[in-house]
Coordinates of C-alpha atoms (C1' of nucleotides) in Angstrom, one line a residue:
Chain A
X1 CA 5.6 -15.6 -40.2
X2 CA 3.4 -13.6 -42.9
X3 CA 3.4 -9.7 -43.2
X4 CA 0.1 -9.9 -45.4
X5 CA -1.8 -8.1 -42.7
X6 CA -3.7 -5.4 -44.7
X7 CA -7.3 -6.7 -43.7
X8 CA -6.1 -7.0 -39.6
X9 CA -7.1 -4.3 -37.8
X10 CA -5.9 -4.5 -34.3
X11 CA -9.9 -4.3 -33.2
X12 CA -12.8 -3.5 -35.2
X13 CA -13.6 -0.6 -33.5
X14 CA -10.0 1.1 -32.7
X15 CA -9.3 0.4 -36.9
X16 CA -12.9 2.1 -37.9
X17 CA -10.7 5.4 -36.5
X18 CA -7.5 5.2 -37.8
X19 CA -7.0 7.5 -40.6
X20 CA -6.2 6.0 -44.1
X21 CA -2.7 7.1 -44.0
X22 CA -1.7 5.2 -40.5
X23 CA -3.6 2.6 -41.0
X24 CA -1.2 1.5 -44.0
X25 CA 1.3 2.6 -41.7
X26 CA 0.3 -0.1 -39.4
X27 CA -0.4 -2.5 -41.8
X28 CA 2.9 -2.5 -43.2
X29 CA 4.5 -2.4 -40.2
X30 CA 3.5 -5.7 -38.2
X31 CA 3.6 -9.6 -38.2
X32 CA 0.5 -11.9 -37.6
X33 CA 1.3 -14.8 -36.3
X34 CA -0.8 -18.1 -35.4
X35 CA 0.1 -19.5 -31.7
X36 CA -0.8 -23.1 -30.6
X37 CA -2.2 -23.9 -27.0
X38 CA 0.5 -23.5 -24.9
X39 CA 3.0 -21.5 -26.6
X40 CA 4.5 -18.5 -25.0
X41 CA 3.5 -15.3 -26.9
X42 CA 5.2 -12.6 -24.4
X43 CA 7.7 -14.0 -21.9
X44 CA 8.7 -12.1 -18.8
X45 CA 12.4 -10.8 -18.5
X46 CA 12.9 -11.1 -22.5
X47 CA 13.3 -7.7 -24.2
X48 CA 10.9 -6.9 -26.8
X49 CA 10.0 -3.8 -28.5
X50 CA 6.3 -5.0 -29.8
X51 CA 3.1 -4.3 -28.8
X52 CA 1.0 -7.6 -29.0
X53 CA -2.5 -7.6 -30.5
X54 CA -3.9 -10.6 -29.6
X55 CA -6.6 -11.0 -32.8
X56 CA -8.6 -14.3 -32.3
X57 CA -8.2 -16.7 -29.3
X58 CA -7.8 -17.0 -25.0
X59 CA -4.2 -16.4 -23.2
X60 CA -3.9 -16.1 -20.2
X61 CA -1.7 -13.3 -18.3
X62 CA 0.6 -14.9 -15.8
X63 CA 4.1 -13.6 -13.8
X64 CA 6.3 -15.3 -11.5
X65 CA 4.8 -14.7 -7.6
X66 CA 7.4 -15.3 -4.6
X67 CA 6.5 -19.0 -4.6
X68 CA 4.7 -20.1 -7.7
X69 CA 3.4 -18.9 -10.9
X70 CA 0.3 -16.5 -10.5
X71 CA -2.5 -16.3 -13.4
X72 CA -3.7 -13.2 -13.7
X73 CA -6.3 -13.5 -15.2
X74 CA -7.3 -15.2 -19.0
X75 CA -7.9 -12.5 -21.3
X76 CA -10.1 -12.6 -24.6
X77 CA -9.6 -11.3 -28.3
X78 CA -9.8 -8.6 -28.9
X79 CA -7.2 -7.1 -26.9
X80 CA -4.0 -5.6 -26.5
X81 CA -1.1 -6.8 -24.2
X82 CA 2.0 -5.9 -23.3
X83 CA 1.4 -2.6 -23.0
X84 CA 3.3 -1.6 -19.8
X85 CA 6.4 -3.5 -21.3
X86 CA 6.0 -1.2 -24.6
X87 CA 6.0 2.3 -22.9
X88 CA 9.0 1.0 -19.8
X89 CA 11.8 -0.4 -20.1
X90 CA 11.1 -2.6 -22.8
X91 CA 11.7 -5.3 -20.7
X92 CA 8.8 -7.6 -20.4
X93 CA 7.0 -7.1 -16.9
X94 CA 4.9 -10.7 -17.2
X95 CA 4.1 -13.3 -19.5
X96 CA 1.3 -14.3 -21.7
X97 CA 0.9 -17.8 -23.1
X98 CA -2.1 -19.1 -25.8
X99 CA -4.8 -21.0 -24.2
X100 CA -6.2 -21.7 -27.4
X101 CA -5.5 -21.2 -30.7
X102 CA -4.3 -17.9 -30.9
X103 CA -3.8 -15.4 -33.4
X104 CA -1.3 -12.2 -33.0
X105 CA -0.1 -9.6 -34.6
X106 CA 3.4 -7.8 -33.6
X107 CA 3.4 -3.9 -33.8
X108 CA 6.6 -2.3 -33.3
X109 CA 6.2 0.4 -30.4
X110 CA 7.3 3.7 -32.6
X111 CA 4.9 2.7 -35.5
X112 CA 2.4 2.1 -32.2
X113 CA 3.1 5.3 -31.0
X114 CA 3.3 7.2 -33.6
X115 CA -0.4 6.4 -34.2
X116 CA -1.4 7.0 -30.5
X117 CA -0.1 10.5 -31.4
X118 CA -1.7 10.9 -34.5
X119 CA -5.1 9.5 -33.7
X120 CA -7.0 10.9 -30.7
X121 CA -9.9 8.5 -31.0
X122 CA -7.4 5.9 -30.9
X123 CA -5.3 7.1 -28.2
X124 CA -8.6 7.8 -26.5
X125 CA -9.8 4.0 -26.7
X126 CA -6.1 3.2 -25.0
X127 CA -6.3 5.4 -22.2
X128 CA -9.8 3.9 -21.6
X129 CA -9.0 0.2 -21.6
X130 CA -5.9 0.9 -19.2
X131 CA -8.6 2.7 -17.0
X132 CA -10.7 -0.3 -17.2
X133 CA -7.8 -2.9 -16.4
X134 CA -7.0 -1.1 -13.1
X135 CA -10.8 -1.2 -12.0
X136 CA -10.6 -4.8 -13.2
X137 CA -7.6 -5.3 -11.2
X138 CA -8.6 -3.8 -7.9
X139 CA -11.6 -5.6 -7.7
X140 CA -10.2 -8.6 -8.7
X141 CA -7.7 -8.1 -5.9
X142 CA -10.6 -7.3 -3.2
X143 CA -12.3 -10.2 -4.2
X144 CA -9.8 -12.9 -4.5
X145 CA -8.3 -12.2 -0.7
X146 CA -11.6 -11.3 1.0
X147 CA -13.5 -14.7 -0.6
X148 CA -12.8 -18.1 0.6
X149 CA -12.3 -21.0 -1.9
X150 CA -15.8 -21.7 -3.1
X151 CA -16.4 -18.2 -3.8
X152 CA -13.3 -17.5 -5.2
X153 CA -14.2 -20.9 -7.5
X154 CA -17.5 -19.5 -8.4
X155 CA -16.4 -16.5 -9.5
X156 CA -14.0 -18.3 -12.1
X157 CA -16.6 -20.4 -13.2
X158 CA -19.1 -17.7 -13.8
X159 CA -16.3 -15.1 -15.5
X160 CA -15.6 -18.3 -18.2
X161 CA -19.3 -19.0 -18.5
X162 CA -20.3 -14.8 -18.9
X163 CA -17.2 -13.2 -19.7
X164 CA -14.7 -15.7 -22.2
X165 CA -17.6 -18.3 -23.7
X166 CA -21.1 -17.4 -23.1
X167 CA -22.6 -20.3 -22.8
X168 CA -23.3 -22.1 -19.4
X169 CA -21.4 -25.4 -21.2
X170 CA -17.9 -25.5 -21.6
X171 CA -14.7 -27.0 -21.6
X172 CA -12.2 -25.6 -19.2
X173 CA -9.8 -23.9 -20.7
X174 CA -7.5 -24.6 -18.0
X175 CA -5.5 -27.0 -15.8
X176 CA -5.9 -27.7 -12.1
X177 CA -3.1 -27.0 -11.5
X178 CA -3.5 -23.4 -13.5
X179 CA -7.1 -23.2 -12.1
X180 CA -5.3 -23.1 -8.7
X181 CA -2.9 -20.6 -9.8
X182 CA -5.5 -18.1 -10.9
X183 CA -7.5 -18.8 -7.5
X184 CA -5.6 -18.7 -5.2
X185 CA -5.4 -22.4 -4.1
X186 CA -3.9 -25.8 -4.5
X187 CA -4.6 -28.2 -7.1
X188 CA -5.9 -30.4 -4.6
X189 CA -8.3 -27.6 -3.2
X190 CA -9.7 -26.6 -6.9
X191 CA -10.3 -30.9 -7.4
X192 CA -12.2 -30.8 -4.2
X193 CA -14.5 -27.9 -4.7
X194 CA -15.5 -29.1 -8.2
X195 CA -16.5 -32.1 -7.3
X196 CA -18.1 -30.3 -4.4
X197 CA -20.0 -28.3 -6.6
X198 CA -21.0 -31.2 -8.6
X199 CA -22.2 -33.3 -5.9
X200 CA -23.8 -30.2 -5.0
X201 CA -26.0 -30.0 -8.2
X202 CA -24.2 -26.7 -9.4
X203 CA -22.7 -28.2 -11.9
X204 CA -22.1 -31.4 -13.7
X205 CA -18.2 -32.4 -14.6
X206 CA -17.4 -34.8 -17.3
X207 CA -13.7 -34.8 -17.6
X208 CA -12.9 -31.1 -18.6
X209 CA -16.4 -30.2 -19.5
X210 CA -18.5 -28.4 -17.8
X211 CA -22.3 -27.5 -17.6
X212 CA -23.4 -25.0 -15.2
X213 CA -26.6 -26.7 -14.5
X214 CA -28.1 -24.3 -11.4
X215 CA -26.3 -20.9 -12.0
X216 CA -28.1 -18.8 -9.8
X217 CA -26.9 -21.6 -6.7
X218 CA -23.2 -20.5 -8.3
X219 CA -24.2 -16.5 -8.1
X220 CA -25.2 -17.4 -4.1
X221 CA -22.0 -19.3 -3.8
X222 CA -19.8 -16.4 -4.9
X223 CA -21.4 -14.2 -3.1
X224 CA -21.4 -16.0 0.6
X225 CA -17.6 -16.9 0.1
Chain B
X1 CA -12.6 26.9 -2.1
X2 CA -10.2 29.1 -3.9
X3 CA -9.7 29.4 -7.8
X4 CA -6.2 30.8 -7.8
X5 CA -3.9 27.9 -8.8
X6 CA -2.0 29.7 -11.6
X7 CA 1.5 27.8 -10.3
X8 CA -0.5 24.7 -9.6
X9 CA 1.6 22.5 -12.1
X10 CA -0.5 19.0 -12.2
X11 CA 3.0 17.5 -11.2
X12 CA 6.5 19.3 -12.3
X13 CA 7.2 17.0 -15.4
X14 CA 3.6 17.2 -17.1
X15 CA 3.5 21.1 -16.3
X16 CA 6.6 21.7 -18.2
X17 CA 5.2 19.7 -21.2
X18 CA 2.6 21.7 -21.4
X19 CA 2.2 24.9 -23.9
X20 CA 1.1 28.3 -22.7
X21 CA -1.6 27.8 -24.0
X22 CA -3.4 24.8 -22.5
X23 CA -1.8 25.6 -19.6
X24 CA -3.6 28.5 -19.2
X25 CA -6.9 26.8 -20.0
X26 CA -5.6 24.6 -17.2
X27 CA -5.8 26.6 -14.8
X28 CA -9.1 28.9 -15.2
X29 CA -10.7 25.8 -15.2
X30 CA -9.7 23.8 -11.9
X31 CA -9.8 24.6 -8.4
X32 CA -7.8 24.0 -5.4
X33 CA -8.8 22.5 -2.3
X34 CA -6.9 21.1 1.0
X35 CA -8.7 18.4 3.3
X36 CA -7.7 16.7 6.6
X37 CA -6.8 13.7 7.8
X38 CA -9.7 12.3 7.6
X39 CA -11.9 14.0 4.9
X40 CA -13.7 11.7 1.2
X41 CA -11.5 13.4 -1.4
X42 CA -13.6 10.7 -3.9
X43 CA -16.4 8.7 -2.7
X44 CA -17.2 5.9 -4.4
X45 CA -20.6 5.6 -6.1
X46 CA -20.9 9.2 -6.4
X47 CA -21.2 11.1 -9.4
X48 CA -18.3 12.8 -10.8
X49 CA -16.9 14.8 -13.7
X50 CA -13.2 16.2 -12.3
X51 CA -10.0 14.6 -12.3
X52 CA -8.2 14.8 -9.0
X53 CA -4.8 15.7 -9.2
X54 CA -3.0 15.2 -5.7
X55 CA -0.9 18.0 -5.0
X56 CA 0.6 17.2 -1.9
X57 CA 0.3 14.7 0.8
X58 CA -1.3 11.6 1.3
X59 CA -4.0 9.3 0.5
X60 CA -5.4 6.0 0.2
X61 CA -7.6 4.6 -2.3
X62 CA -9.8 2.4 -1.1
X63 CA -13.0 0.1 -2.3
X64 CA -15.9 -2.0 -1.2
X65 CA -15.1 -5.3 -0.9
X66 CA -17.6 -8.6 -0.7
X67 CA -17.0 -8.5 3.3
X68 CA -15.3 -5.2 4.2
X69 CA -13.7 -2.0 2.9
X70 CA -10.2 -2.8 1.2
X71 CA -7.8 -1.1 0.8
X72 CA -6.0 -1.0 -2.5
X73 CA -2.8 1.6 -1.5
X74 CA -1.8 4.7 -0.3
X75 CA -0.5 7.0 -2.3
X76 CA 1.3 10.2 -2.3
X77 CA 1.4 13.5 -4.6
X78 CA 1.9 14.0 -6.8
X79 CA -0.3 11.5 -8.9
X80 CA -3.7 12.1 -10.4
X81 CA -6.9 9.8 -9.0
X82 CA -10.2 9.3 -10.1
X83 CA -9.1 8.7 -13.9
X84 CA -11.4 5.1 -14.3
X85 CA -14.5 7.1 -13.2
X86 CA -14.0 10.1 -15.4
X87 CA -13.6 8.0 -18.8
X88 CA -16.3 5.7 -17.8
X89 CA -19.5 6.4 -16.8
X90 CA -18.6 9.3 -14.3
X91 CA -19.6 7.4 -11.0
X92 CA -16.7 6.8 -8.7
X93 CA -15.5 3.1 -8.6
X94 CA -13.5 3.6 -5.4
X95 CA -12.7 5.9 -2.8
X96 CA -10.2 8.3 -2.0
X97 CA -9.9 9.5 1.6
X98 CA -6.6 11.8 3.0
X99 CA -4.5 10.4 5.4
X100 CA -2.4 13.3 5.8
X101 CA -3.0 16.9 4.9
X102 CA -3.9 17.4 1.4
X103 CA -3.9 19.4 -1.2
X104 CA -5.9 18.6 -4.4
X105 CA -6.9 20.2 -7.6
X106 CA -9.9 19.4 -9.2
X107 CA -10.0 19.2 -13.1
X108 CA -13.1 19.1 -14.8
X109 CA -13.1 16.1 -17.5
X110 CA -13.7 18.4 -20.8
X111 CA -10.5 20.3 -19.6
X112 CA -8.3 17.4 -18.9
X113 CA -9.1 15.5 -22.3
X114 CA -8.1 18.5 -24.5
X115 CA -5.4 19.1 -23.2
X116 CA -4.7 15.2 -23.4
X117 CA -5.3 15.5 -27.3
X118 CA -3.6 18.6 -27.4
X119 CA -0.7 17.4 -26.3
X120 CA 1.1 14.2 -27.0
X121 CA 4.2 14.3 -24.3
X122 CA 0.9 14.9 -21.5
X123 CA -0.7 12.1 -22.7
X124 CA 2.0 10.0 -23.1
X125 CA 2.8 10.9 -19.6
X126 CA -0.5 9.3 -18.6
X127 CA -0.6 6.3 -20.5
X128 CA 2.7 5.8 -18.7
X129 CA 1.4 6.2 -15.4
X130 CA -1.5 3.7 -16.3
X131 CA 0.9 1.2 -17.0
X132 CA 2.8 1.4 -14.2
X133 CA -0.2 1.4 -12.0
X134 CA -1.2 -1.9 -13.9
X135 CA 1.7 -3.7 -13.0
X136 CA 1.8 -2.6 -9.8
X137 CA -1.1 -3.8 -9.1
X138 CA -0.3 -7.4 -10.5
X139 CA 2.4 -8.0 -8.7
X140 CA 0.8 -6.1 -5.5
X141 CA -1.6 -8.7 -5.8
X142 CA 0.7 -11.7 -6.2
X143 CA 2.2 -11.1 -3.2
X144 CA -1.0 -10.2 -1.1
X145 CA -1.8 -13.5 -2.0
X146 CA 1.0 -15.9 -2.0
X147 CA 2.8 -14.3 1.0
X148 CA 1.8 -15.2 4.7
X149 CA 0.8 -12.4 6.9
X150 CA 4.5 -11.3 8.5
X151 CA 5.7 -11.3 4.5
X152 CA 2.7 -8.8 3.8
X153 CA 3.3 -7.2 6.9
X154 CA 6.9 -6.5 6.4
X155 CA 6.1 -5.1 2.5
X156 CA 3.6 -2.9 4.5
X157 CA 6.7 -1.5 6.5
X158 CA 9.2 -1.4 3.5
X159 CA 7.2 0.8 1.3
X160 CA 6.1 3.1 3.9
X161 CA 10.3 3.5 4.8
X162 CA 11.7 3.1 1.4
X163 CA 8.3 4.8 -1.3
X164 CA 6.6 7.0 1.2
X165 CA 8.2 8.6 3.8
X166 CA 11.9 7.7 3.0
X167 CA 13.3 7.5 6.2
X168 CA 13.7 4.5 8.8
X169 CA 11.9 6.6 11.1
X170 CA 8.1 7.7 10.8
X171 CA 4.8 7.2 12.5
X172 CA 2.3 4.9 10.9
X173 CA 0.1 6.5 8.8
X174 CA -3.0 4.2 9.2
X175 CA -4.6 2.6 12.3
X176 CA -4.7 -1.0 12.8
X177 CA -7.8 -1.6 11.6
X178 CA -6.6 -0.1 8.4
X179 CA -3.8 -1.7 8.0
X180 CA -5.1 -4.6 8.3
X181 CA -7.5 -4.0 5.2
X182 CA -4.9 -3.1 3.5
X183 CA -2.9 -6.2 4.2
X184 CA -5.7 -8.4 4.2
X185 CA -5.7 -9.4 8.0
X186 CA -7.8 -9.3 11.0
X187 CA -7.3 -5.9 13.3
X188 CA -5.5 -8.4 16.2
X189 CA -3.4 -10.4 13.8
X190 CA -1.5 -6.8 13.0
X191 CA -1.2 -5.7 16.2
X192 CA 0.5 -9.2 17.0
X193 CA 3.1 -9.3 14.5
X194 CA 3.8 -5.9 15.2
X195 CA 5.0 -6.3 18.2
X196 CA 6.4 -9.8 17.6
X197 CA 8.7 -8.0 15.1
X198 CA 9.2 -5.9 18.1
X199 CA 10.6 -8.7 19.8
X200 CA 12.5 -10.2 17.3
X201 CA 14.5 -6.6 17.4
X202 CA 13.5 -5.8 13.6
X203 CA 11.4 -2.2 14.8
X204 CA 11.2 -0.4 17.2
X205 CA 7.6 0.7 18.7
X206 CA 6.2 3.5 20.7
X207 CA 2.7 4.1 20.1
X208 CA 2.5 4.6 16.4
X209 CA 6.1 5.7 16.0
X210 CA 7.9 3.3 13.9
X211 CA 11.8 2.3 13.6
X212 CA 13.0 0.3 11.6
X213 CA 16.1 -1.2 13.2
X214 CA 16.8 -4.0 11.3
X215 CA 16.2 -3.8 7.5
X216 CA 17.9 -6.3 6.3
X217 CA 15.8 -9.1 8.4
X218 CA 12.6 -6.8 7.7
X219 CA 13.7 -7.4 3.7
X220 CA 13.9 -11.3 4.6
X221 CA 11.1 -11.6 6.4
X222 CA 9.3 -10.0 3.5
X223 CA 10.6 -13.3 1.2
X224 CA 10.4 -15.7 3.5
X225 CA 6.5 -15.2 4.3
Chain C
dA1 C1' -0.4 -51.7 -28.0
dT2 C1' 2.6 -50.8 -24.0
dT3 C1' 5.0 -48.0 -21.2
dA4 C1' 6.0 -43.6 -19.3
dT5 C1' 4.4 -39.2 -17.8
dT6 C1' 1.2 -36.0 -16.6
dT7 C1' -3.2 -35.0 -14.6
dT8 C1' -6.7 -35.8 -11.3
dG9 C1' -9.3 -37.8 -6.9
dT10 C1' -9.3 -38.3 -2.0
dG11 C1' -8.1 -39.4 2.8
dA12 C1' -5.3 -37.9 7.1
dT13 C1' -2.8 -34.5 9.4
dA14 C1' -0.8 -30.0 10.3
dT15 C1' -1.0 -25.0 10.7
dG16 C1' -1.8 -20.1 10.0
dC17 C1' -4.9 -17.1 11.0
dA18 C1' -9.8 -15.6 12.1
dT19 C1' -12.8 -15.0 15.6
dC20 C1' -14.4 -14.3 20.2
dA21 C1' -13.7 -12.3 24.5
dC22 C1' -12.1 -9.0 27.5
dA23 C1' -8.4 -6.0 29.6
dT24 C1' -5.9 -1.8 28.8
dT25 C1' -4.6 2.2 27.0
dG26 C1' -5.2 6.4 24.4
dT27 C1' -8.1 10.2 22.9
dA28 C1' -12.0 13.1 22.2
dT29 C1' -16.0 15.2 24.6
dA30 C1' -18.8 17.3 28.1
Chain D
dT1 C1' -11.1 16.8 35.4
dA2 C1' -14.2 13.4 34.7
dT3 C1' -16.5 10.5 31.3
dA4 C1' -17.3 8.3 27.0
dC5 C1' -15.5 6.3 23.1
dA6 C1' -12.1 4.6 20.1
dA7 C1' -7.8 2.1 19.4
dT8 C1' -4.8 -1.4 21.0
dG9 C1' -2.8 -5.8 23.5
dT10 C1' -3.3 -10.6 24.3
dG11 C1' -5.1 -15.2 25.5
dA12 C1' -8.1 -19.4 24.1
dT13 C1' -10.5 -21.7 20.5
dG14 C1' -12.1 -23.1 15.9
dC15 C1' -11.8 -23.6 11.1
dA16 C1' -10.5 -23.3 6.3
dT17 C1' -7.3 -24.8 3.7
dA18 C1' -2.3 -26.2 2.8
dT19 C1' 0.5 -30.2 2.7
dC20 C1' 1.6 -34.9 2.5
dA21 C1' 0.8 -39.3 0.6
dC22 C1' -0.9 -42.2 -2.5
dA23 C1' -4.3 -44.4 -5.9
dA24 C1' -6.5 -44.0 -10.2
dA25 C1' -7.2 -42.0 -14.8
dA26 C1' -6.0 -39.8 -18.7
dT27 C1' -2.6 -38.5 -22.2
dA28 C1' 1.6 -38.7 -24.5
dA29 C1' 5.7 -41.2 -26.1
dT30 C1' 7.9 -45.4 -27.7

DNA sequence: ATTATTTTGTGATATGCATCACATTGTATA
DNA sequence: TATACAATGTGATGCATATCACAAAATAAT
């Protein structure tokens, strides 16, 4: 647990806007911390009274459903989280666990909104990426329940490939069981269609990595469900 | 079209944070307007540059999906709409249609943002509402997605009776066919478990008059899937 | 290294719900 | 009031995918 945070803005471009004066405010008023795959960096039902910065690193957003754990979705640094639990009841609403190697920083929520008053620009960029996360989140919705599995698989594949690692090779960052979590399946299902899609010559598997070998086949997949 | 909305508060709690001031520039610079069941109030794809604020009655927000229109929720005033499109690139991302008699003031963007910076308990106001809309959506979508069609059904009911209309009593506000886009069925499957919970002596149907005469069973069918 | 434990692959079977098809009722229009 | 059109009720059938039941790998623990 350091406090040596000086040089950690909470994003490049939100700290390019912060006036001098709260931005040593800020800086002398959170934690960084380093988080290993796995751990739990916000854990729904605990009270907390920090706004989480995640600096470097994937989590992934995930709550308790009426049957099993739902994924959200995995979410990349630069970002905030935690958010909604920050301006309630301070009571957080879901949970968000490293994917990766992660680093954080803790802000308190007064020293947080202090500079949401003080800062327009700042407040501005807030307001903006809450905007954004409710698009995100309807069309995610729309998607997820009108799709059938391969689509629904595609659409995972292609957001880690375009949206977390740019590159059409990776590892994935998740289990099958998690995979099924975030799609909408069972583990068994999410085993099937990737082998499916291998066999298929839209990808090749080895283990946990991936190469997207015929991405616009993947594109038509999502699309026809 | 009428421009006389001097006592049109955007809802009671953010009017009284409000200073004479930007109240006043408030309200030279919005307009009032009442639609029908029925009637766009936002039409996704379109170009905008007004907030909505939802004065009174009802709505539903509602999006393209891959297959067919979805439909996220319905809402009632007073809550504003349209706040994604007017701090991104000013084209709708969903729709807003009435379902009831409305009432709605149009803000134009320039107004709304300086009296955001003006005024910190306003704009606090609205990154609150942001956040609760976030997590509502999560777990809205959890459930859509976890729960089988009787559970979905039943939350249908539930927050019609207990967030909407707050009575056991009231006559569904969307046809079948939209219900069932909002619940993520097919148009028969709705009208089959409304009258099986007909049967099973949970409501009470004639035509599209609803009762509620069992909540408790309602509220278990809605865990039990 | 060896054993225990978690993760993954794959068949067989069951089921919830979509889809199709059409009758029926309700509601607007001429 | 008659006619057209939209909304609803209900059966029969098919299909996508969950579930169950293991085997096989991979990973972690001893």
């Amino acid at each position: 647990m350091q406090n040596d945070c000086k040089n950690c803005p909470f994003n490049s471009k939100a700290a390019s806007m912060l006036s001098d004066c709260s931005f040593d405010q800020l800086s002398e008023n959170h934690l960084v911390l380093k988080f290993k795959k796995g751990d739990s960096i916000i854990k729904q039902g605990m009270y907390s009274t920090n706004v989480v910065f995640l600096r470097t690193g994937l989590a992934k957003i995930h709550l308790a459903g009426p049957y099993h754990e739902q994924i959200v979705k995995l979410v990349k640094a630069p970002t905030y989280l935690g958010l909604p639990t920050t301006f309630g009841d301070k009571i957080n609403q879901y949970s968000v666990t490293a994917v990766s190697e992660v680093e954080v920083c803790f802000i308190d929520v007064e020293v947080f909104q202090t500079i949401l008053n003080e800062n327009h620009a700042f407040s501005h960029e807030i307001v903006l990426e809450l905007c954004r996360n409710e698009l995100e989140s309807f069309h995610r919705c729309a998607n997820r329940t009108q799709k059938l599995l391969r689509g629904n698989m595609a659409d995972a594949l292609l957001e880690f490939s375009d949206k977390i690692f740019m590159s059409d090779t990776f590892t994935l960052p998740l289990s099958q069981v998690e995979l099924a979590n975030l799609v909408d399946t069972s583990r068994e299902s999410v085993s099937r269609i990737l082998t499916e899609f291998d066999k298929d010559g839209i990808i090749q598997l080895k283990g946990k990595e991936i190469q997207i070998t015929n991405k616009k086949s993947l594109q038509l997949v999502s699309q026809n469900g």
